[in-house]
Coordinates of N, CA, C and O in Angstrom, one line a residue:
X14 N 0.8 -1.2 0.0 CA 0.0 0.0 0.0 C 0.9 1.2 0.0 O 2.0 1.1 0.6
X15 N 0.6 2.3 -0.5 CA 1.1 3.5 -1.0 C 0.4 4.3 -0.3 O -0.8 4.5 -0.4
X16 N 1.7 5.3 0.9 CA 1.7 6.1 1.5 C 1.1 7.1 1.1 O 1.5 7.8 0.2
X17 N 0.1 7.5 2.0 CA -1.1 9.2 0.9 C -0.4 10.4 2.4 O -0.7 10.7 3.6
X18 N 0.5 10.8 1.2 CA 0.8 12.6 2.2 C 1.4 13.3 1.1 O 1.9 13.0 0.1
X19 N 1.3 14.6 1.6 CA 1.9 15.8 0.7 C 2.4 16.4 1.1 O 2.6 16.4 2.3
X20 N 2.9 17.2 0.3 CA 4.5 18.3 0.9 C 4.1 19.5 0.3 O 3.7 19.7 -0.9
X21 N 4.1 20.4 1.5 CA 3.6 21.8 1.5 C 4.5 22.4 2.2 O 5.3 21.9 2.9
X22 N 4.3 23.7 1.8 CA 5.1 24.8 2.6 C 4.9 24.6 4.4 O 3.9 24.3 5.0
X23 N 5.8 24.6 4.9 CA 5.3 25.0 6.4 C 4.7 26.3 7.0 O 5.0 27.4 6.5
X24 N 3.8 26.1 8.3 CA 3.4 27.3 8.9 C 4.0 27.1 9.8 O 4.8 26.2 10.0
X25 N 3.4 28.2 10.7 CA 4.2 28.3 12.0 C 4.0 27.2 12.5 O 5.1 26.6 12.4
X26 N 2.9 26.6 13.1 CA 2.2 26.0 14.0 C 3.3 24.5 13.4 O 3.3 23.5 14.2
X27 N 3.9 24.5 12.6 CA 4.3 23.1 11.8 C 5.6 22.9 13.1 O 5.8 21.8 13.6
X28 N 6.6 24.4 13.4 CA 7.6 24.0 13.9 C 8.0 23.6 15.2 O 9.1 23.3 15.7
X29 N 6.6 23.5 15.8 CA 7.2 22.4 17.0 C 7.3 20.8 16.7 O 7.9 20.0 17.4
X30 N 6.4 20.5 15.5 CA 7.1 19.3 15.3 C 8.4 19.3 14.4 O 9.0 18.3 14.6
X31 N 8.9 20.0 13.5 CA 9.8 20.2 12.8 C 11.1 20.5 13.9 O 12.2 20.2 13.5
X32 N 11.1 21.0 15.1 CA 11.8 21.2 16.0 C 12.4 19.9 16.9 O 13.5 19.6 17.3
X33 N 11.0 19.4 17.1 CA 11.5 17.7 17.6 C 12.3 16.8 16.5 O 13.2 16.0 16.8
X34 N 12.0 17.1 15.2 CA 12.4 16.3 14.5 C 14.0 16.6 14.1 O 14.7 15.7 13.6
X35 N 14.4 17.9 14.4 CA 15.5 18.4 14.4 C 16.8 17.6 15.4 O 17.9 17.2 15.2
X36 N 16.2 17.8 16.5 CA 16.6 17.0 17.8 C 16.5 15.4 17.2 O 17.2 14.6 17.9
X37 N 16.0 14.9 16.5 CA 15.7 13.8 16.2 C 16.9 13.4 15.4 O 17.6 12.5 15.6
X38 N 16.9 14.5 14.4 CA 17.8 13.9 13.4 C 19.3 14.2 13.9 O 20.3 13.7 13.3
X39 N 19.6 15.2 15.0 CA 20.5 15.5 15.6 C 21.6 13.8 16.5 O 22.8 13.4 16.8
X40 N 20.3 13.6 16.6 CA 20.7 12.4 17.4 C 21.3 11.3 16.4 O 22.4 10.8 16.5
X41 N 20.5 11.1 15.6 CA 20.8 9.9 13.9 C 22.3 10.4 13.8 O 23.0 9.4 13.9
X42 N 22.7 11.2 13.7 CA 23.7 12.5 13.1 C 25.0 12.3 14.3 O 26.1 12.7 14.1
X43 N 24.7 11.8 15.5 CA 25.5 11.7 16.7 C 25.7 13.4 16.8 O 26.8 13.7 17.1
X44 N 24.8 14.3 16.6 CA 25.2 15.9 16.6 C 24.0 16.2 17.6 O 23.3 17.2 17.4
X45 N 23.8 15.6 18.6 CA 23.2 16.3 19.5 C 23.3 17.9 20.3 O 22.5 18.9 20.3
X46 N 24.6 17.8 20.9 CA 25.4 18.5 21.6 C 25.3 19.9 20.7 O 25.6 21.0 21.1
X47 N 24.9 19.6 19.4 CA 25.2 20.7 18.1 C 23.9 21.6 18.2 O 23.9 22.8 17.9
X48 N 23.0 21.0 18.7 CA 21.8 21.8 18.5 C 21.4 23.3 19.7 O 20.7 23.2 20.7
X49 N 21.9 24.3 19.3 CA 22.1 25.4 19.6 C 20.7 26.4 19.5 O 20.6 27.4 20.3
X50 N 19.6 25.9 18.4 CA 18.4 26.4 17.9 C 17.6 26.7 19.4 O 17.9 26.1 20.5
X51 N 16.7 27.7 19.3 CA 15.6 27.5 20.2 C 14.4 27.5 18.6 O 14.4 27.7 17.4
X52 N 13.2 26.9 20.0 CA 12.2 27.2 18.6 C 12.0 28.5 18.4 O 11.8 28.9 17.2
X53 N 11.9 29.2 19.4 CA 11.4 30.3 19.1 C 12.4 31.5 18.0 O 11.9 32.4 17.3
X54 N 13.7 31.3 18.2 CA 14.3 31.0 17.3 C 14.2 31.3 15.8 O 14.3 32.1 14.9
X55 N 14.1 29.6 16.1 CA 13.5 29.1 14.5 C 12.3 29.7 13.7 O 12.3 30.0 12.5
X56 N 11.7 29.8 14.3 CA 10.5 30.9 14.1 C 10.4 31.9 13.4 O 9.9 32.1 12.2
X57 N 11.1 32.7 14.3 CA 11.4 34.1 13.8 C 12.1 34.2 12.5 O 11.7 34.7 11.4
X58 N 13.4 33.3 12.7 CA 14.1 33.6 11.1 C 13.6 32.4 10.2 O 14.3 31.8 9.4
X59 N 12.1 32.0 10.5 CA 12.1 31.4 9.1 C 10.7 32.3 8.8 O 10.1 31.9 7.8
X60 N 10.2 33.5 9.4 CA 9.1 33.8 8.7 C 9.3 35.4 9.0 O 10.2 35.8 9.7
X61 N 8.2 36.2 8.2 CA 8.4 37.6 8.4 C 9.0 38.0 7.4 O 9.6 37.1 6.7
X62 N 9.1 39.7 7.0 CA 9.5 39.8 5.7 C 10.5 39.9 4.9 O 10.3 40.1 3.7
X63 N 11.8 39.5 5.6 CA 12.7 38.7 5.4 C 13.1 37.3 6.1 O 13.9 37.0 6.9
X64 N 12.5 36.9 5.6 CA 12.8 35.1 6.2 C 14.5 34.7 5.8 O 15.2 35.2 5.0
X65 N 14.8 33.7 6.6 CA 16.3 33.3 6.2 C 16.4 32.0 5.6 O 17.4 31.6 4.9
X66 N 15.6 31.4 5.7 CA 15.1 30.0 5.0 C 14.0 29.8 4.7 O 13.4 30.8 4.7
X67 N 13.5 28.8 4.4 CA 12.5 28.1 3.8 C 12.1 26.5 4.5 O 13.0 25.7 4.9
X68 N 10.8 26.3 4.5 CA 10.5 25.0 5.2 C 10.0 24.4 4.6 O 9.1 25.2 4.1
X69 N 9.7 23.1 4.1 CA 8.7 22.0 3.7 C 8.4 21.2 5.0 O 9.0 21.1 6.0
X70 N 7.2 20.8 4.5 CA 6.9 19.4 5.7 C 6.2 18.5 4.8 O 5.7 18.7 3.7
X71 N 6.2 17.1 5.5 CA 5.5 16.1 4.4 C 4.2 15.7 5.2 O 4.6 15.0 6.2
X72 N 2.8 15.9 5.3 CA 1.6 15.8 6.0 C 1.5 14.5 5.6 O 1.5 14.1 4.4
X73 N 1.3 13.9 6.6 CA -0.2 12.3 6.6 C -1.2 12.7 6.0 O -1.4 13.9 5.7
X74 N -2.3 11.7 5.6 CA -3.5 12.1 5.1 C -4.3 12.4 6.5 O -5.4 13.0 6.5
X75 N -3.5 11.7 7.9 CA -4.3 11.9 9.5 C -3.5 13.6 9.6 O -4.1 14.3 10.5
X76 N -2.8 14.2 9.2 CA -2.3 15.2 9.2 C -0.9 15.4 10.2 O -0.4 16.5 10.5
X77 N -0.5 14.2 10.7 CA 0.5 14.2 11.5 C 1.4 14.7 10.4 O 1.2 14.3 9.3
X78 N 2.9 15.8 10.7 CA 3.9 16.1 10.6 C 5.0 14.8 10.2 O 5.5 14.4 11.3
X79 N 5.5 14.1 9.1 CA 6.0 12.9 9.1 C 7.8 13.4 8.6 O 8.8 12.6 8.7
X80 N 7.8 14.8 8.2 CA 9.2 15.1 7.6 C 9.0 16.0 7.3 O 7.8 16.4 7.1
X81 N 10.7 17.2 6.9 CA 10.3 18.4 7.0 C 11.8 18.6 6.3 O 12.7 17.8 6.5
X82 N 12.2 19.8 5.6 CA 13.2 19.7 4.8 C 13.1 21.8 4.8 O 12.3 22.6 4.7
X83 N 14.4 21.8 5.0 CA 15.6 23.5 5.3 C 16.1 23.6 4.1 O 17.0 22.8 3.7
X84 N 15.5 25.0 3.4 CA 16.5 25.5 2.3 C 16.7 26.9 2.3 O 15.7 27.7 2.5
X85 N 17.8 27.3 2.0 CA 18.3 28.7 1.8 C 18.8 29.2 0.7 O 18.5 28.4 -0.2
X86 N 19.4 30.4 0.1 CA 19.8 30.5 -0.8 C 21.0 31.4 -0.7 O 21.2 32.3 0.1
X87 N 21.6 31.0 -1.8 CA 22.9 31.4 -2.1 C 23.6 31.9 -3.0 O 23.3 31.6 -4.1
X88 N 24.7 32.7 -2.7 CA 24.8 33.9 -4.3 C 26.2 32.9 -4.3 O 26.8 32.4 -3.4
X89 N 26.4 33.0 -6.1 CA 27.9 32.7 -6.4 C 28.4 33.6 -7.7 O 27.8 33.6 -8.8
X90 N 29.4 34.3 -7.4 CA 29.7 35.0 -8.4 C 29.8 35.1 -9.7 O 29.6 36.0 -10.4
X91 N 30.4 33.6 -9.9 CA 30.6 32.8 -11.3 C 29.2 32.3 -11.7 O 29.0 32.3 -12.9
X92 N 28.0 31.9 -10.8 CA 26.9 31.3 -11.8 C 26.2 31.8 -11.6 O 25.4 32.1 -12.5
X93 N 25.8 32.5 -10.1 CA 24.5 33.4 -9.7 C 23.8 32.7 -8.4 O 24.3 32.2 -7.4
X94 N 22.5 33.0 -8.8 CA 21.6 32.8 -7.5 C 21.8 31.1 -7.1 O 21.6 30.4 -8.1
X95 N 22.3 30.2 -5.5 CA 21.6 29.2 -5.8 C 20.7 28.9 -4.2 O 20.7 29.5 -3.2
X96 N 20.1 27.6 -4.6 CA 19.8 26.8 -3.3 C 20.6 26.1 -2.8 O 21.4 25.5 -3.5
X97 N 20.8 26.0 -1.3 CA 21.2 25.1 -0.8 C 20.4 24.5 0.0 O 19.9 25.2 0.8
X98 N 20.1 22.9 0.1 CA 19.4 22.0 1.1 C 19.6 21.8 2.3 O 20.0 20.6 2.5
X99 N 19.6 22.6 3.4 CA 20.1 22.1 4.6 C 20.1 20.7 5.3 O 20.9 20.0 5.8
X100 N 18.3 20.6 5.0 CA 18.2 19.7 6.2 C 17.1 18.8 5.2 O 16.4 19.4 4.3
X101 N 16.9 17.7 5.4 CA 15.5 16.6 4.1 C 15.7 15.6 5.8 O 16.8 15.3 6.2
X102 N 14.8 15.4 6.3 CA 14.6 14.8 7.9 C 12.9 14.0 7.3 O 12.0 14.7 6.9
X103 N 12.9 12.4 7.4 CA 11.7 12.0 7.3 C 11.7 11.1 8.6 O 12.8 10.9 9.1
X104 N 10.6 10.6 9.3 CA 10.4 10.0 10.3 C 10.5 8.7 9.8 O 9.8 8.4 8.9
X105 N 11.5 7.6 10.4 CA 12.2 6.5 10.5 C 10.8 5.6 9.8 O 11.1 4.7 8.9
X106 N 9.7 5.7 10.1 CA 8.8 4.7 9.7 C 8.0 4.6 8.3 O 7.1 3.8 7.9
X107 N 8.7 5.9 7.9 CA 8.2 6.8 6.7 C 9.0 6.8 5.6 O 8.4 6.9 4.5
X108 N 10.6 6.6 5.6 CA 11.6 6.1 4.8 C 11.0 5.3 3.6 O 9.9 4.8 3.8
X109 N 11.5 5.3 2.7 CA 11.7 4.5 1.7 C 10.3 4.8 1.1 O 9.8 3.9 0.5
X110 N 9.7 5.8 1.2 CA 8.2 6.3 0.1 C 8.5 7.1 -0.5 O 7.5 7.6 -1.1
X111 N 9.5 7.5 -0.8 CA 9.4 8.7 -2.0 C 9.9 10.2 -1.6 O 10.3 11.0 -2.5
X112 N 9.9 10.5 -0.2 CA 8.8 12.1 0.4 C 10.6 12.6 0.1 O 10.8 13.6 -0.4
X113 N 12.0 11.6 0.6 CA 13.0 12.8 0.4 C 12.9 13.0 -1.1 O 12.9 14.2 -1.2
X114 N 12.9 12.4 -2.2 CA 13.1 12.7 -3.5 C 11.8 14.1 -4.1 O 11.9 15.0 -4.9
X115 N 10.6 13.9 -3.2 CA 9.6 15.1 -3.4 C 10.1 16.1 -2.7 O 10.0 17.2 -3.2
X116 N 10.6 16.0 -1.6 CA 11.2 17.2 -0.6 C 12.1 17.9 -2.2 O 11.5 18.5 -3.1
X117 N 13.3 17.5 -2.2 CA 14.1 18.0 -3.5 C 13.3 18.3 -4.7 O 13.7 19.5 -4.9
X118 N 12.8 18.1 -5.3 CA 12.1 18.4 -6.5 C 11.6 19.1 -6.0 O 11.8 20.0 -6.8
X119 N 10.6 19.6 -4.8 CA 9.8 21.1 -4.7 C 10.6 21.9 -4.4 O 10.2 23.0 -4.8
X120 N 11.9 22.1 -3.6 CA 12.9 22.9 -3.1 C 13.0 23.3 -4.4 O 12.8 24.5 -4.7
X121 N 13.3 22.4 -5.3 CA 14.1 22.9 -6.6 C 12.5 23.3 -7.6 O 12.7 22.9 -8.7
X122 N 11.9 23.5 -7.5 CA 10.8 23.9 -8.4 C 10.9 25.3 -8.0 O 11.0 26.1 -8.9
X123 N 10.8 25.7 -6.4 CA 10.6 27.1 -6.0 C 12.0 27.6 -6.4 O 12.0 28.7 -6.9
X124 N 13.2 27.0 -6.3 CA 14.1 27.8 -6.3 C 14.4 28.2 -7.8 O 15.0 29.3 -8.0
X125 N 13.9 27.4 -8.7 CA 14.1 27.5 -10.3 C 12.8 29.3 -10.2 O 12.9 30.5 -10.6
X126 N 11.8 28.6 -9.4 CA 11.2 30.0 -9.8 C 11.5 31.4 -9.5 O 11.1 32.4 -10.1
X127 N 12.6 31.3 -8.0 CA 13.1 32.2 -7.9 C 14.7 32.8 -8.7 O 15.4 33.8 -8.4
X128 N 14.9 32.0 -9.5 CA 16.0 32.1 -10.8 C 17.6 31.6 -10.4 O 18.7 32.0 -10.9
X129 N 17.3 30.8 -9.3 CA 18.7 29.9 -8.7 C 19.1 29.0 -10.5 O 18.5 28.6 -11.5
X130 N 20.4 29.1 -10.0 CA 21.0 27.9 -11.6 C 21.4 26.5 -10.8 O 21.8 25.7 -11.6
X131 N 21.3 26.2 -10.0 CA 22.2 25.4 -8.8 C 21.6 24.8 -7.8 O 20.8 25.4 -7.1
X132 N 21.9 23.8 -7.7 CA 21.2 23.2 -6.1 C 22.7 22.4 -5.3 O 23.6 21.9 -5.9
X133 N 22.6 22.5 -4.0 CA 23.7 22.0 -3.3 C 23.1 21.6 -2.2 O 22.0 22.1 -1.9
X134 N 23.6 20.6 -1.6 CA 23.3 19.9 -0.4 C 25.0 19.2 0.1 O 25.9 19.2 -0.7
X135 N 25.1 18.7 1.2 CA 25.8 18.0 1.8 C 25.6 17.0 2.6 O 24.5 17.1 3.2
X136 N 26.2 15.9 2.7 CA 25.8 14.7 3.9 C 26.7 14.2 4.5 O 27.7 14.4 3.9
X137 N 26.7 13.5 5.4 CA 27.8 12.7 6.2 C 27.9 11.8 5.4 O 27.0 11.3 4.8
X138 N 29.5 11.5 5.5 CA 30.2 10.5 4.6 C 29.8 8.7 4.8 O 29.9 7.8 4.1
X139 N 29.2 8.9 6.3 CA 29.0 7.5 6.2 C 26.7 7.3 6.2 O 26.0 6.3 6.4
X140 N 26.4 8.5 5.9 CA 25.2 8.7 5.5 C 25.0 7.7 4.5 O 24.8 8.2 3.4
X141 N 24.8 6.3 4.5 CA 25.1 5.9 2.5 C 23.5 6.2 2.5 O 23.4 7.3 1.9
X142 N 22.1 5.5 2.9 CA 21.0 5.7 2.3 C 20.8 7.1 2.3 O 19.7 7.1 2.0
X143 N 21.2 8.4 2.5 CA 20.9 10.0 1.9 C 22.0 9.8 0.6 O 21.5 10.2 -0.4
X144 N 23.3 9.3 0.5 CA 24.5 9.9 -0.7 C 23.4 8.5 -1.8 O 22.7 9.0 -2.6
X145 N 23.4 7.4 -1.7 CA 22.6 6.4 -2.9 C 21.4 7.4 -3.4 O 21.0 7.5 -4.6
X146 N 20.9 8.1 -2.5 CA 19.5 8.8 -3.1 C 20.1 9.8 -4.1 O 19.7 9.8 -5.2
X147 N 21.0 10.8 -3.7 CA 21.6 12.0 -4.0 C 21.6 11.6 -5.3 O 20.9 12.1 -6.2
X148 N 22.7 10.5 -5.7 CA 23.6 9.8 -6.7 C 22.5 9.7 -7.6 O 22.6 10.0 -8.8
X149 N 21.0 9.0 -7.0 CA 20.6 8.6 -8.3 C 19.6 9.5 -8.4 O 18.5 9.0 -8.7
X150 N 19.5 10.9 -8.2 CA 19.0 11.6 -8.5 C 19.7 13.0 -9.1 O 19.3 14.2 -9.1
X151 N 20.9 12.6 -9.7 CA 21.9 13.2 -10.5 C 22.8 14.2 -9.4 O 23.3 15.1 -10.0
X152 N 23.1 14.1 -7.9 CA 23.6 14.9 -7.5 C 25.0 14.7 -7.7 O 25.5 13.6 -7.2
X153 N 25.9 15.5 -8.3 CA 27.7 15.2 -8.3 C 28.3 15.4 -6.4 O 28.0 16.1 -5.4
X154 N 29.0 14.4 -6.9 CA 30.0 14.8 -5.2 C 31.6 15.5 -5.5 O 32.6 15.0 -5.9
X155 N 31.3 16.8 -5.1 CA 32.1 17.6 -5.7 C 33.0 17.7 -4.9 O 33.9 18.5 -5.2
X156 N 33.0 17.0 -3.6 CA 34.7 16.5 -3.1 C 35.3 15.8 -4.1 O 36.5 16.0 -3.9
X157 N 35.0 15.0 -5.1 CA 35.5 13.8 -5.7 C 35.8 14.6 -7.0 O 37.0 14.7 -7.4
X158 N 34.7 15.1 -7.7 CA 35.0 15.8 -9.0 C 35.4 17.1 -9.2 O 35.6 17.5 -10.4
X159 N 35.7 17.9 -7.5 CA 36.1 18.9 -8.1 C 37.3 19.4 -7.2 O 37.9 20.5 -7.4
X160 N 37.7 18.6 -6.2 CA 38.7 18.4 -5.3 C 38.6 19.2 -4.5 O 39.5 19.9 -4.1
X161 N 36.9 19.6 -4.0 CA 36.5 20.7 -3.4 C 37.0 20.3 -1.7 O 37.6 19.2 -1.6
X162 N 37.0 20.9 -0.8 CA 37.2 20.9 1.0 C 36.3 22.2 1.0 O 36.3 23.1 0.1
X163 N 35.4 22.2 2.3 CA 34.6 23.3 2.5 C 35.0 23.5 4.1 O 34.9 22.6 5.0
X164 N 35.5 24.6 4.3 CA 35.3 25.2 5.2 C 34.6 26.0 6.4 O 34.2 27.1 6.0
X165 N 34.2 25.7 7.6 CA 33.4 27.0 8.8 C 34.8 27.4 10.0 O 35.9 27.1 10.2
X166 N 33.5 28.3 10.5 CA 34.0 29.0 11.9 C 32.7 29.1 12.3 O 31.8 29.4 11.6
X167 N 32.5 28.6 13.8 CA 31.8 28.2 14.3 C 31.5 29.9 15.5 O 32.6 30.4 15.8
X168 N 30.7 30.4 15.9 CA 30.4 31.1 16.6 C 32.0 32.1 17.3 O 32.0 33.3 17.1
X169 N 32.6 31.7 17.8 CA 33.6 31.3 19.0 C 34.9 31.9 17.7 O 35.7 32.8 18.1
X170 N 35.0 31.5 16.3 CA 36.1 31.7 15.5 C 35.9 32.9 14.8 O 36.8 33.7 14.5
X171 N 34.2 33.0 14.4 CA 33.8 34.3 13.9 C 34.2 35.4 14.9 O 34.8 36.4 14.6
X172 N 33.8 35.2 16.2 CA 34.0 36.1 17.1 C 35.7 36.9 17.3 O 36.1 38.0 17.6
X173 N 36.0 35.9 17.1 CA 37.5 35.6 17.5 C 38.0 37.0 16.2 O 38.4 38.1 16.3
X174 N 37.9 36.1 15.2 CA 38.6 36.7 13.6 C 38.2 38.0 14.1 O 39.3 38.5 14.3
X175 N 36.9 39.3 14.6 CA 36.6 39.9 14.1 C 37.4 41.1 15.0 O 37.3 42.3 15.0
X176 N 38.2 40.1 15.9 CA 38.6 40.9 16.8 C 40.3 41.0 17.0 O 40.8 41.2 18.0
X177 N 41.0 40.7 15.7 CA 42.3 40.7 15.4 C 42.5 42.2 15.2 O 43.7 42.6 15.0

């Protein structure tokens, strides 16, 4: 039998379960300790008239919250506007229906209409069921093909640099 839910924008009311699920996948992720978010937070910079991201969620047809997927966007000088995927989180019992491959195709439908050329995402190297989906949904691993290393500074380094 074939799973009946859809993927819509999120509302507010979406992000206290989008928030558990965060902690959720934080844990899958061994990145607990990482989770720095409040919801209230989350909230604020994902709505209002400049929002900083973008939310999906995947609804049951009972309307329970089953997955929920973080996109932002990004300028690059050489190609222009793009997306990047933060976060594609489905609930463990919900896997294997389809909803990450719809999560991606709507991210990328809005971002095409906002005139992105590009889509990016990243995953943990030992992630294999997220990198198998990526792969066969044309995503390149551009550590491998383009000898890329990506770099942060984490709160603590930003602060640090600004004060040399």
């Amino acid at each position: 039998m074939t799973l009946d839910y859809v993927i819509r924008k999120a509302k507010e009311e979406d992000f206290v379960y989008i928030y558990e699920m965060i902690r959720v996948m934080a844990a899958y992720e061994r990145m607990e300790n990482q989770v720095k978010m409040t919801l209230e937070k989350l909230i604020k910079d994902g709505f209002g008239d400049h929002p900083l991201y973008h939310a999906l969620v995947a609804e049951s047809s009972d309307g329970a919250i089953i997955g929920y997927s973080i996109f932002n966007y990004a300028y690059s000088p050489r190609l222009g506007r793009q997306v990047y995927i933060e976060d594609i989180m489905v609930l463990k019992e919900f896997r294997r229906e389809g909803i990450g491959k719809e999560f991606i195709k709507m991210a990328n439908q809005i971002a095409l209409s906002e005139g992105c050329v590009e889509c990016k995402l990243s995953c943990l190297k030992w992630n294999i069921p997220a990198m198998s989906l990526y792969k066969k949904l044309g995503f390149r691993n551009e550590t491998e093909t383009k000898n890329l290393l990506f770099f942060r500074f984490d709160l603590s380094e930003m602060t640090k640099i600004t004060e040399i």
